[in-house]
């Protein structure tokens, strides 16, 4: 057993964990943050994506013991108050960017990271960056549109993202 | 209620806010899913829960000699290990009955033989999944390996070892159906044109794998089975029977479901095992399938082939057709083995006019994961039908557009009874095709295609006319032997006027909570926000046939609408009595009762509903108190929708890569409830069709080991692999369904496979190359080009 | 898919990490970013008794750039490399290759040292180290040694590294002034392991090749250097030359097949990508030097 202390969605968490406990299972089964979904446990589907110190990572490819001292944000920490939608979530809602919703938390977290780094991504940058998140329902186009709208909203509505022709 | 009265009442009902039929209302499901507060099966946590993991066969085919769990049981945290023998005592076996073929018996867990790589052999129950997996490694199973049957040919060969030793043959189903005088048609033909189409084994890949949390209440003697499912009630019936319980002792609750695509229909052996053990151990037990299990042992699909021969006259008119169809159904049957391949058979005439037709179906049992229904079980059919049309044009040196013009069913031809006896009505195959040709510059494309060829670039276009069966009525099931196509709804307009409704369909991503609220709000003159839709819980929902095929709109939403219309009728009768007006003079808008032509409302709807419950003496004579209505509805025998798909591809000869450059769909799904949701179904379905055409394939090696057990090897489409899709809608209402609904969601898969494969073939045309099998993977394309490369290289 | 139990160690220094490795022998496995090891552990294809996490080891993620080389600590993440303007300037082929590794969420954790030590035959970073003949500095309890990358990769997942050693740093020679480069790969989908990857550099003097290097992944159990220089040096660039050289240097390859591509497919693709890479590298070289008159 190891004691870890870290910040989760703005709250300090301290807990004993066994070394082999995957971070995804720790968040879900021990701490009850079940919004992070597990779809493959091999880092391929992206459903378990979280922000670790602000960066998007697969929580199924880390052990809980490794988060000592870290800052973590999960889908539950995206909404400013837990009930209203963050502009990224709102954009997914308005663009039908989800169907079954199982992959959605991973897409939202990846989008958070993408837009923090590149506030005005082109369509091909979006498709390239989010190609590590699998969706089996929606065919992706509505997700691309969601991310584009989110970029626009987060930029205060005055930066539409570059047009397709501006790639490169 | 007849369709003409429906049409009349609906006219009145449509005159209200923009939330009813045809409105792209934003989904009510989204809030919980976006906030991370949705509840999927694995999100449910109960105290004292134990966790299950399965010991699985490393062999494709072997006798089970002995199972020794001693070392496993000695591990701290392990509660029990159960084998097939144990489960045989706790459960009844499954029996698959198919008219005209041998019944197949499936044990809960096998006692004698394992039949595929991944077959569950024993179940470990432990304090958590980690320990359970530790224990699985310690269970020692002694096997006697047997020769595996891995191909259709070896399965059907005389004297082949039997996959199921209770059957007479691995060739389980063999049937021929003849319509009209196919012999004469072929005898009188100018030419017989033939082509072969076969498609790979695939699997569903919901991003949420299967799973169950089974809870036994020993005091009440009731089982609650929490599990993401498509057909909650049918599953309950089956589960109760297999557990030897009464149906009032079993409750199935399907929480949020992370995609299903046909995989979450049957009662799987793991799920049944977990339920039986929860009862046995009197502890909640959870089993969450991991991806390895999902890819190797949940359910596969497709793996079928078609040899199609068309008898044609010299103008390319089809005189008759014959098809020989084969399917590899794997090791067990969770569905009737003939179902998917037979649907290819009866649909093969597609949108074309001919009467003389014969098809045979041949289904083999092999040592592979069992197959089942994957979204569009008949996916191959559109490629096969349109592929033979293209082949006719090629061999007769005719323009494929002209061949279609001569053979395709037009609006004037309808109602049209197909060769296999299905009535087509209000379908727009030819009109959609013409519209596509109007929007896409085919002549210009041909010029670009020729220019690109000169530059060693290979462009191709595929245009596929998709005929999609969506909603199967009871009359259809009756033809096949048994089953029902009805659906049921229970609506409660509560005293406050708030609405609760439940239907037997179970959502797995389709947005039913939104669309049902829309049709109910329209019927009641209320708002979507006022309608609470609860689905998937057999203790709340009326018994319906659930979610399968694409019956959500024309069965599920339809019955919700009918139930709401009954509630509306009662509300209006009470309101008329309260205000002393004729019922026909009233309408409901914005939750208010209006007298037609008056600008101000007379009563709020809530006053009427309150009266129904709380003041029965004010009701009209003979009217019963309350506003709770149960309604069932059996749709017509078969409802079709149609679409035209167009795809442009470029093939890179040197690598074999196929890139999609343009994709368009013209969809006629009749009356639409929520066009944005339909667009989502089109995009998702086409993506799956593209996956089949270009990427996905379950592969077994020569020993029967599954080679595609991870997401590195089983390739579903990613965001960069699915192009934007240009969609337009035509809405031709079906005259026989509620509000003209047709439904859709299989067709996009059929069209996706067909349009891409036809485009690939078009790009290969002129090289003398023919692609007969999907996926059009780099390796398959390279192999084709390699045969002619001396000619094209330099 | 849950990992087997293990003991977890997170030493603060390389010395202590190496000490642990020496003590625990083959029961221990160093953990870098975990993006290859943890999936293997989840599938129980790897079941180390001890995991030595290098995350707290000081000084393993520094990037140092000199006039002649780029040196990266083994725990430098692929994202750090990808986003480093200094690396983009000093060794742009490394930046380009890194962007092809899986997906950005994986690169966020994946490290250069982990990738080198794991030695997947399809991986990008081993290919670049072989092309540029990087030095791989390995450390064990009793000292360090510097191993040339061209002698480091033996076969799939097998390297010169022994089980008591950890990769401490990787030193990549910078590209020469005027050296053109290209990195091309073919994968079924974005982020998948490449079926074939090709990395090339060329130098032109007075419009003729004066040097060239080319390495290929996915065609053998380790990255392969192909002798392009002997075909190119002294020649003037032309598409016909690329085609001839690509055909000549890939003709002898005998790649193995798998479910995604046969050996023949891989050789065909390697030939194509070699052509493309030679053209692209030449184009860059021409942009970097004064364009000789009369080109094209």
Coordinates of C-alpha atoms in Angstrom, one line a residue, chain B residues 249-689:
Chain B
X249 CA -39.3 -12.8 -10.1
X250 CA -36.9 -11.2 -12.7
X251 CA -36.4 -7.5 -13.4
X252 CA -34.1 -6.4 -16.2
X253 CA -32.9 -2.9 -16.0
X254 CA -30.9 -1.5 -18.9
X255 CA -29.2 1.6 -17.7
X256 CA -27.3 3.9 -20.1
X257 CA -25.9 1.8 -22.9
X258 CA -22.6 2.6 -24.6
X259 CA -23.6 1.4 -28.0
X260 CA -24.8 -2.1 -29.0
X261 CA -25.3 -2.5 -32.8
X262 CA -27.1 -5.8 -32.4
X263 CA -24.5 -7.2 -30.0
X264 CA -26.6 -6.6 -26.8
X265 CA -29.7 -8.6 -27.9
X266 CA -29.2 -12.3 -26.9
X267 CA -28.8 -13.7 -23.4
X268 CA -25.2 -14.4 -23.4
X269 CA -23.7 -17.3 -21.4
X270 CA -21.6 -15.1 -19.3
X271 CA -24.6 -13.0 -18.3
X272 CA -26.7 -16.0 -17.5
X273 CA -23.8 -17.5 -15.4
X274 CA -23.4 -14.4 -13.4
X275 CA -27.2 -14.2 -12.7
X276 CA -27.2 -17.9 -11.6
X277 CA -24.2 -17.4 -9.4
X278 CA -25.7 -14.2 -7.8
X279 CA -28.6 -16.4 -6.7
X280 CA -26.4 -19.3 -5.6
X281 CA -24.0 -17.1 -3.6
X282 CA -26.7 -14.6 -2.5
X283 CA -24.3 -11.7 -3.3
X284 CA -24.4 -9.1 -6.0
X285 CA -22.0 -10.1 -8.8
X286 CA -20.6 -7.9 -11.4
X287 CA -19.0 -8.9 -14.7
X288 CA -17.7 -6.3 -17.0
X289 CA -16.4 -7.7 -20.3
X290 CA -12.9 -6.4 -21.2
X291 CA -12.0 -5.5 -24.8
X292 CA -10.1 -8.8 -25.3
X293 CA -13.2 -10.7 -24.5
X294 CA -15.4 -8.4 -26.5
X295 CA -13.3 -8.8 -29.7
X296 CA -12.9 -12.5 -29.4
X297 CA -15.9 -13.9 -27.6
X298 CA -18.9 -11.6 -27.6
X299 CA -20.5 -12.0 -31.0
X300 CA -19.2 -11.7 -34.5
X301 CA -21.1 -11.1 -37.7
X302 CA -21.0 -11.0 -41.5
X303 CA -18.6 -13.7 -42.9
X304 CA -20.9 -14.4 -45.9
X305 CA -20.7 -14.6 -49.6
X306 CA -23.0 -14.4 -52.6
X307 CA -22.6 -15.9 -56.1
X308 CA -25.1 -14.0 -58.2
X309 CA -26.2 -14.8 -61.8
X310 CA -28.4 -12.6 -63.8
X311 CA -30.2 -13.6 -67.0
X312 CA -30.4 -10.5 -69.2
X313 CA -31.7 -9.6 -72.6
X314 CA -29.4 -7.7 -75.1
X315 CA -30.5 -4.3 -73.7
X316 CA -29.5 -5.3 -70.2
X317 CA -33.0 -5.9 -69.0
X318 CA -33.0 -8.4 -66.2
X319 CA -35.1 -11.5 -67.0
X320 CA -34.3 -13.4 -63.8
X321 CA -31.7 -13.9 -61.2
X322 CA -30.2 -16.7 -59.2
X323 CA -28.1 -16.4 -56.0
X324 CA -26.2 -18.9 -54.0
X325 CA -25.5 -17.6 -50.5
X326 CA -23.2 -18.9 -47.9
X327 CA -22.6 -17.9 -44.3
X328 CA -20.1 -19.0 -41.6
X329 CA -22.1 -18.8 -38.4
X330 CA -19.4 -19.8 -36.0
X331 CA -19.6 -22.2 -33.1
X332 CA -23.0 -21.6 -31.5
X333 CA -26.3 -20.0 -32.4
X334 CA -27.7 -17.2 -30.4
X335 CA -30.0 -16.3 -33.3
X336 CA -31.6 -18.5 -35.9
X337 CA -28.6 -19.2 -38.1
X338 CA -30.5 -18.5 -41.3
X339 CA -31.7 -15.0 -40.3
X340 CA -28.9 -12.7 -41.7
X341 CA -28.2 -14.6 -44.8
X342 CA -31.8 -15.2 -45.6
X343 CA -32.4 -11.4 -45.4
X344 CA -29.8 -11.1 -48.1
X345 CA -31.7 -13.6 -50.2
X346 CA -35.1 -12.0 -50.0
X347 CA -33.7 -8.5 -50.4
X348 CA -31.4 -9.2 -53.3
X349 CA -33.9 -8.1 -56.0
X350 CA -33.6 -4.7 -54.4
X351 CA -34.9 -1.8 -56.4
X352 CA -35.1 -3.8 -59.6
X353 CA -38.0 -5.1 -61.6
X354 CA -37.9 -8.8 -62.2
X355 CA -40.2 -11.7 -61.1
X356 CA -38.2 -14.8 -61.7
X357 CA -35.8 -15.4 -58.9
X358 CA -34.2 -18.2 -57.0
X359 CA -31.9 -18.2 -54.0
X360 CA -30.3 -20.8 -51.8
X361 CA -28.9 -20.3 -48.4
X362 CA -26.2 -22.4 -46.9
X363 CA -25.1 -21.8 -43.3
X364 CA -22.2 -23.7 -41.7
X365 CA -21.2 -24.1 -38.1
X366 CA -17.4 -23.7 -37.5
X367 CA -14.9 -23.3 -34.7
X368 CA -15.1 -19.6 -34.6
X369 CA -16.8 -17.1 -32.3
X370 CA -20.6 -17.3 -32.8
X371 CA -22.0 -14.9 -35.3
X372 CA -25.1 -12.7 -34.7
X373 CA -26.9 -9.7 -36.0
X374 CA -24.7 -6.7 -36.5
X375 CA -26.4 -3.4 -37.6
X376 CA -27.6 -4.2 -41.1
X377 CA -27.3 -8.0 -41.0
X378 CA -28.0 -7.9 -44.7
X379 CA -25.1 -5.4 -45.3
X380 CA -23.7 -7.4 -48.2
X381 CA -27.0 -7.2 -50.2
X382 CA -26.7 -3.7 -51.7
X383 CA -23.2 -4.3 -52.9
X384 CA -24.3 -7.6 -54.5
X385 CA -27.3 -6.1 -56.2
X386 CA -25.7 -3.0 -57.4
X387 CA -22.5 -4.9 -58.2
X388 CA -24.4 -7.3 -60.6
X389 CA -26.0 -4.3 -62.3
X390 CA -22.6 -2.7 -62.9
X391 CA -21.4 -6.1 -64.1
X392 CA -24.3 -6.3 -66.6
X393 CA -23.4 -2.9 -67.9
X394 CA -19.7 -3.8 -68.2
X395 CA -20.3 -7.1 -70.0
X396 CA -22.9 -5.7 -72.4
X397 CA -20.9 -2.5 -72.8
X398 CA -23.8 -0.4 -71.8
X399 CA -24.0 2.7 -69.7
X400 CA -24.7 1.6 -66.1
X401 CA -27.1 4.6 -65.8
X402 CA -29.0 3.3 -68.7
X403 CA -29.1 -0.3 -67.3
X404 CA -30.6 1.2 -64.1
X405 CA -33.1 3.2 -66.1
X406 CA -34.3 0.1 -67.8
X407 CA -34.6 -2.0 -64.7
X408 CA -35.3 0.2 -61.7
X409 CA -38.7 0.5 -60.0
X410 CA -40.0 4.1 -60.3
X411 CA -42.8 5.9 -58.4
X412 CA -45.2 5.0 -61.2
X413 CA -44.5 1.3 -60.8
X414 CA -45.7 1.4 -57.1
X415 CA -47.2 -0.3 -55.3
X416 CA -44.9 -3.0 -56.6
X417 CA -44.7 -6.5 -55.3
X418 CA -41.1 -7.7 -55.3
X419 CA -40.0 -11.1 -56.7
X420 CA -39.9 -12.3 -53.1
X421 CA -43.4 -11.0 -52.3
X422 CA -42.7 -7.7 -50.5
X423 CA -44.8 -4.7 -51.3
X424 CA -42.9 -1.5 -52.1
X425 CA -44.8 1.6 -51.7
X426 CA -43.9 5.3 -51.4
X427 CA -40.3 4.5 -52.2
X428 CA -38.1 6.7 -54.4
X429 CA -35.2 4.6 -55.5
X430 CA -35.2 5.8 -59.1
X431 CA -36.0 9.4 -58.2
X432 CA -33.2 9.5 -55.7
X433 CA -30.8 8.1 -58.2
X434 CA -31.8 10.7 -60.8
X435 CA -31.5 13.4 -58.1
X436 CA -28.0 12.2 -57.3
X437 CA -27.1 12.3 -61.0
X438 CA -28.4 15.8 -61.1
X439 CA -26.2 16.9 -58.2
X440 CA -23.1 15.1 -59.2
X441 CA -21.3 15.9 -62.5
X442 CA -20.7 12.4 -63.7
X443 CA -19.4 13.5 -67.1
X444 CA -17.0 15.8 -65.5
X445 CA -15.9 13.1 -63.1
X446 CA -15.2 10.7 -66.0
X447 CA -13.0 13.3 -67.6
X448 CA -11.0 13.8 -64.3
X449 CA -10.8 10.0 -64.0
X450 CA -9.3 9.6 -67.4
X451 CA -6.8 12.4 -66.8
X452 CA -5.8 10.9 -63.5
X453 CA -5.2 7.5 -65.1
X454 CA -2.7 9.0 -67.4
X455 CA -0.9 10.1 -64.2
X456 CA -1.0 6.7 -62.6
X457 CA -3.8 7.8 -60.3
X458 CA -6.9 5.7 -59.9
X459 CA -10.2 7.4 -59.2
X460 CA -13.6 5.7 -59.0
X461 CA -17.2 6.5 -58.3
X462 CA -19.8 4.3 -56.8
X463 CA -23.5 5.1 -56.7
X464 CA -25.7 2.7 -54.7
X465 CA -29.4 2.6 -54.4
X466 CA -30.2 1.3 -51.0
X467 CA -33.4 -0.5 -50.1
X468 CA -33.6 -0.8 -46.3
X469 CA -36.1 -3.0 -44.4
X470 CA -36.7 -1.2 -41.1
X471 CA -39.7 -2.3 -39.2
X472 CA -40.9 -5.9 -39.1
X473 CA -44.5 -6.5 -38.2
X474 CA -45.9 -9.6 -36.6
X475 CA -47.1 -10.8 -40.0
X476 CA -43.5 -11.0 -41.1
X477 CA -42.5 -13.0 -38.0
X478 CA -45.4 -15.3 -38.6
X479 CA -44.1 -16.2 -42.0
X480 CA -40.8 -17.4 -40.5
X481 CA -42.6 -19.4 -37.8
X482 CA -42.9 -17.3 -34.7
X483 CA -42.3 -14.0 -32.9
X484 CA -44.0 -10.7 -32.7
X485 CA -43.3 -7.3 -34.2
X486 CA -45.6 -5.3 -31.9
X487 CA -44.5 -2.5 -29.6
X488 CA -46.1 -1.1 -26.5
X489 CA -46.3 2.2 -24.6
X490 CA -47.6 3.4 -21.3
X491 CA -48.3 7.0 -20.9
X492 CA -49.3 8.8 -17.7
X493 CA -50.4 12.4 -17.7
X494 CA -50.0 13.1 -14.1
X495 CA -52.3 15.3 -12.1
X496 CA -50.0 18.3 -12.5
X497 CA -50.0 17.8 -16.3
X498 CA -46.5 16.5 -16.3
X499 CA -46.1 13.5 -18.5
X500 CA -44.3 10.2 -17.8
X501 CA -44.1 7.7 -20.7
X502 CA -42.4 4.4 -21.2
X503 CA -42.1 2.3 -24.3
X504 CA -40.6 -1.2 -24.8
X505 CA -37.8 0.0 -27.0
X506 CA -34.4 0.4 -25.2
X507 CA -32.1 3.2 -26.3
X508 CA -28.4 2.5 -27.0
X509 CA -27.6 5.9 -28.4
X510 CA -30.4 6.6 -30.8
X511 CA -31.8 9.6 -28.8
X512 CA -35.2 7.9 -28.1
X513 CA -35.7 10.0 -25.0
X514 CA -35.7 13.0 -27.2
X515 CA -37.8 11.7 -30.1
X516 CA -40.4 10.1 -27.9
X517 CA -40.7 13.3 -26.0
X518 CA -41.2 15.1 -29.3
X519 CA -44.0 12.9 -30.6
X520 CA -45.7 12.9 -27.3
X521 CA -45.4 16.7 -26.9
X522 CA -46.9 17.1 -30.4
X523 CA -49.8 14.8 -29.6
X524 CA -50.6 16.5 -26.3
X525 CA -49.9 20.0 -27.4
X526 CA -47.2 20.1 -24.7
X527 CA -43.5 20.7 -24.6
X528 CA -40.6 18.3 -24.8
X529 CA -39.5 19.5 -21.4
X530 CA -42.8 18.4 -19.9
X531 CA -42.3 14.8 -21.1
X532 CA -40.2 12.4 -19.0
X533 CA -39.2 9.3 -21.0
X534 CA -38.1 6.3 -19.0
X535 CA -37.0 3.2 -20.9
X536 CA -35.3 -0.1 -20.4
X537 CA -36.6 -1.1 -17.0
X538 CA -39.0 -4.1 -17.2
X539 CA -40.7 -3.0 -14.0
X540 CA -41.6 0.4 -15.6
X541 CA -41.9 -0.3 -19.3
X542 CA -44.6 -2.2 -21.0
X543 CA -43.7 -5.5 -22.7
X544 CA -42.3 -4.6 -26.1
X545 CA -40.0 -6.2 -28.6
X546 CA -37.2 -3.8 -27.8
X547 CA -34.6 -2.3 -30.1
X548 CA -33.6 -4.4 -33.0
X549 CA -33.6 -3.7 -36.7
X550 CA -34.5 -0.1 -37.2
X551 CA -37.9 -0.2 -35.5
X552 CA -37.4 2.7 -33.2
X553 CA -39.3 5.2 -35.3
X554 CA -42.1 3.2 -37.0
X555 CA -42.8 0.9 -34.1
X556 CA -41.4 2.5 -30.9
X557 CA -42.0 6.2 -31.5
X558 CA -45.2 5.3 -33.3
X559 CA -46.8 3.5 -30.4
X560 CA -45.7 6.4 -28.1
X561 CA -47.5 8.7 -30.4
X562 CA -50.6 6.5 -30.5
X563 CA -50.7 6.3 -26.7
X564 CA -50.3 10.0 -26.4
X565 CA -53.1 10.6 -28.9
X566 CA -55.4 8.4 -26.8
X567 CA -54.5 10.5 -23.8
X568 CA -55.1 13.6 -25.8
X569 CA -58.5 12.3 -26.7
X570 CA -59.4 11.7 -23.1
X571 CA -58.1 15.2 -22.1
X572 CA -60.2 16.8 -24.8
X573 CA -63.3 14.9 -23.8
X574 CA -63.0 16.0 -20.2
X575 CA -62.1 19.6 -21.2
X576 CA -65.2 19.7 -23.5
X577 CA -67.3 18.6 -20.6
X578 CA -65.8 21.1 -18.3
X579 CA -66.3 24.1 -20.6
X580 CA -69.4 23.0 -22.4
X581 CA -68.0 22.8 -25.9
X582 CA -67.9 20.1 -28.6
X583 CA -64.7 18.0 -28.5
X584 CA -64.1 18.7 -32.2
X585 CA -64.0 22.4 -31.4
X586 CA -61.1 22.1 -29.1
X587 CA -57.3 21.8 -29.4
X588 CA -54.4 21.8 -27.1
X589 CA -51.5 24.2 -27.6
X590 CA -48.8 25.2 -25.2
X591 CA -50.3 23.1 -22.4
X592 CA -53.6 25.1 -22.8
X593 CA -57.0 24.1 -24.0
X594 CA -58.3 26.4 -26.8
X595 CA -61.6 26.6 -28.5
X596 CA -60.8 26.7 -32.3
X597 CA -60.6 30.2 -33.5
X598 CA -60.3 31.8 -30.1
X599 CA -57.2 33.8 -29.3
X600 CA -57.2 33.1 -25.6
X601 CA -57.1 29.7 -23.9
X602 CA -60.1 28.5 -21.9
X603 CA -58.3 26.1 -19.5
X604 CA -54.8 25.0 -18.7
X605 CA -54.1 21.4 -19.5
X606 CA -53.2 20.9 -15.8
X607 CA -56.7 21.7 -14.7
X608 CA -58.0 19.0 -16.9
X609 CA -55.5 16.4 -15.7
X610 CA -56.1 17.4 -12.1
X611 CA -59.8 16.9 -12.6
X612 CA -59.2 13.4 -14.1
X613 CA -57.5 12.2 -10.9
X614 CA -58.8 14.4 -8.1
X615 CA -62.4 15.3 -9.0
X616 CA -63.9 12.3 -10.8
X617 CA -67.5 13.7 -10.3
X618 CA -66.7 16.4 -12.8
X619 CA -65.8 13.9 -15.5
X620 CA -68.2 13.2 -18.4
X621 CA -70.7 10.4 -17.8
X622 CA -69.0 7.1 -18.3
X623 CA -65.5 8.5 -18.3
X624 CA -63.1 6.6 -15.9
X625 CA -60.9 8.5 -13.5
X626 CA -57.1 8.8 -14.1
X627 CA -55.0 9.5 -17.2
X628 CA -52.9 6.4 -17.5
X629 CA -53.0 4.7 -20.8
X630 CA -51.5 1.6 -22.2
X631 CA -51.4 1.0 -25.9
X632 CA -49.9 -1.6 -28.2
X633 CA -49.3 -1.3 -31.9
X634 CA -48.4 -3.9 -34.5
X635 CA -46.8 -2.2 -37.6
X636 CA -47.4 -3.4 -41.2
X637 CA -45.6 -6.7 -42.2
X638 CA -42.6 -4.7 -43.5
X639 CA -41.7 -1.1 -43.8
X640 CA -38.9 0.0 -46.1
X641 CA -37.0 3.2 -46.5
X642 CA -34.6 4.0 -49.3
X643 CA -31.5 6.1 -50.0
X644 CA -28.9 6.8 -52.7
X645 CA -25.3 6.8 -51.7
X646 CA -22.5 8.2 -53.8
X647 CA -18.8 7.7 -53.0
X648 CA -15.7 8.9 -54.9
X649 CA -12.4 7.2 -54.0
X650 CA -8.8 7.4 -55.1
X651 CA -6.6 4.4 -55.0
X652 CA -2.9 4.8 -54.5
X653 CA -1.5 1.9 -56.7
X654 CA 1.9 1.7 -55.1
X655 CA 0.6 1.2 -51.5
X656 CA -3.0 0.0 -52.1
X657 CA -4.4 2.8 -50.0
X658 CA -8.0 3.8 -50.7
X659 CA -9.0 7.3 -49.8
X660 CA -12.5 8.6 -49.9
X661 CA -12.8 12.0 -51.6
X662 CA -16.5 12.7 -51.6
X663 CA -19.5 11.0 -50.0
X664 CA -23.1 12.0 -50.4
X665 CA -26.4 10.6 -49.3
X666 CA -30.0 11.3 -50.4
X667 CA -32.2 9.7 -47.8
X668 CA -35.9 9.0 -48.0
X669 CA -36.9 7.8 -44.5
X670 CA -40.5 9.1 -44.8
X671 CA -41.7 11.5 -42.2
X672 CA -38.8 12.5 -39.9
X673 CA -39.2 13.1 -36.2
X674 CA -35.8 14.7 -35.6
X675 CA -33.7 15.3 -38.8
X676 CA -30.5 16.0 -36.9
X677 CA -30.8 12.6 -35.2
X678 CA -31.4 10.9 -38.5
X679 CA -28.3 12.7 -39.9
X680 CA -26.4 11.2 -37.0
X681 CA -27.7 7.7 -37.8
X682 CA -26.6 8.2 -41.4
X683 CA -23.1 9.3 -40.5
X684 CA -22.6 6.6 -38.0
X685 CA -24.0 3.9 -40.3
X686 CA -21.9 5.0 -43.2
X687 CA -18.8 5.0 -40.9
X688 CA -19.5 1.4 -40.1
X689 CA -20.0 0.6 -43.8

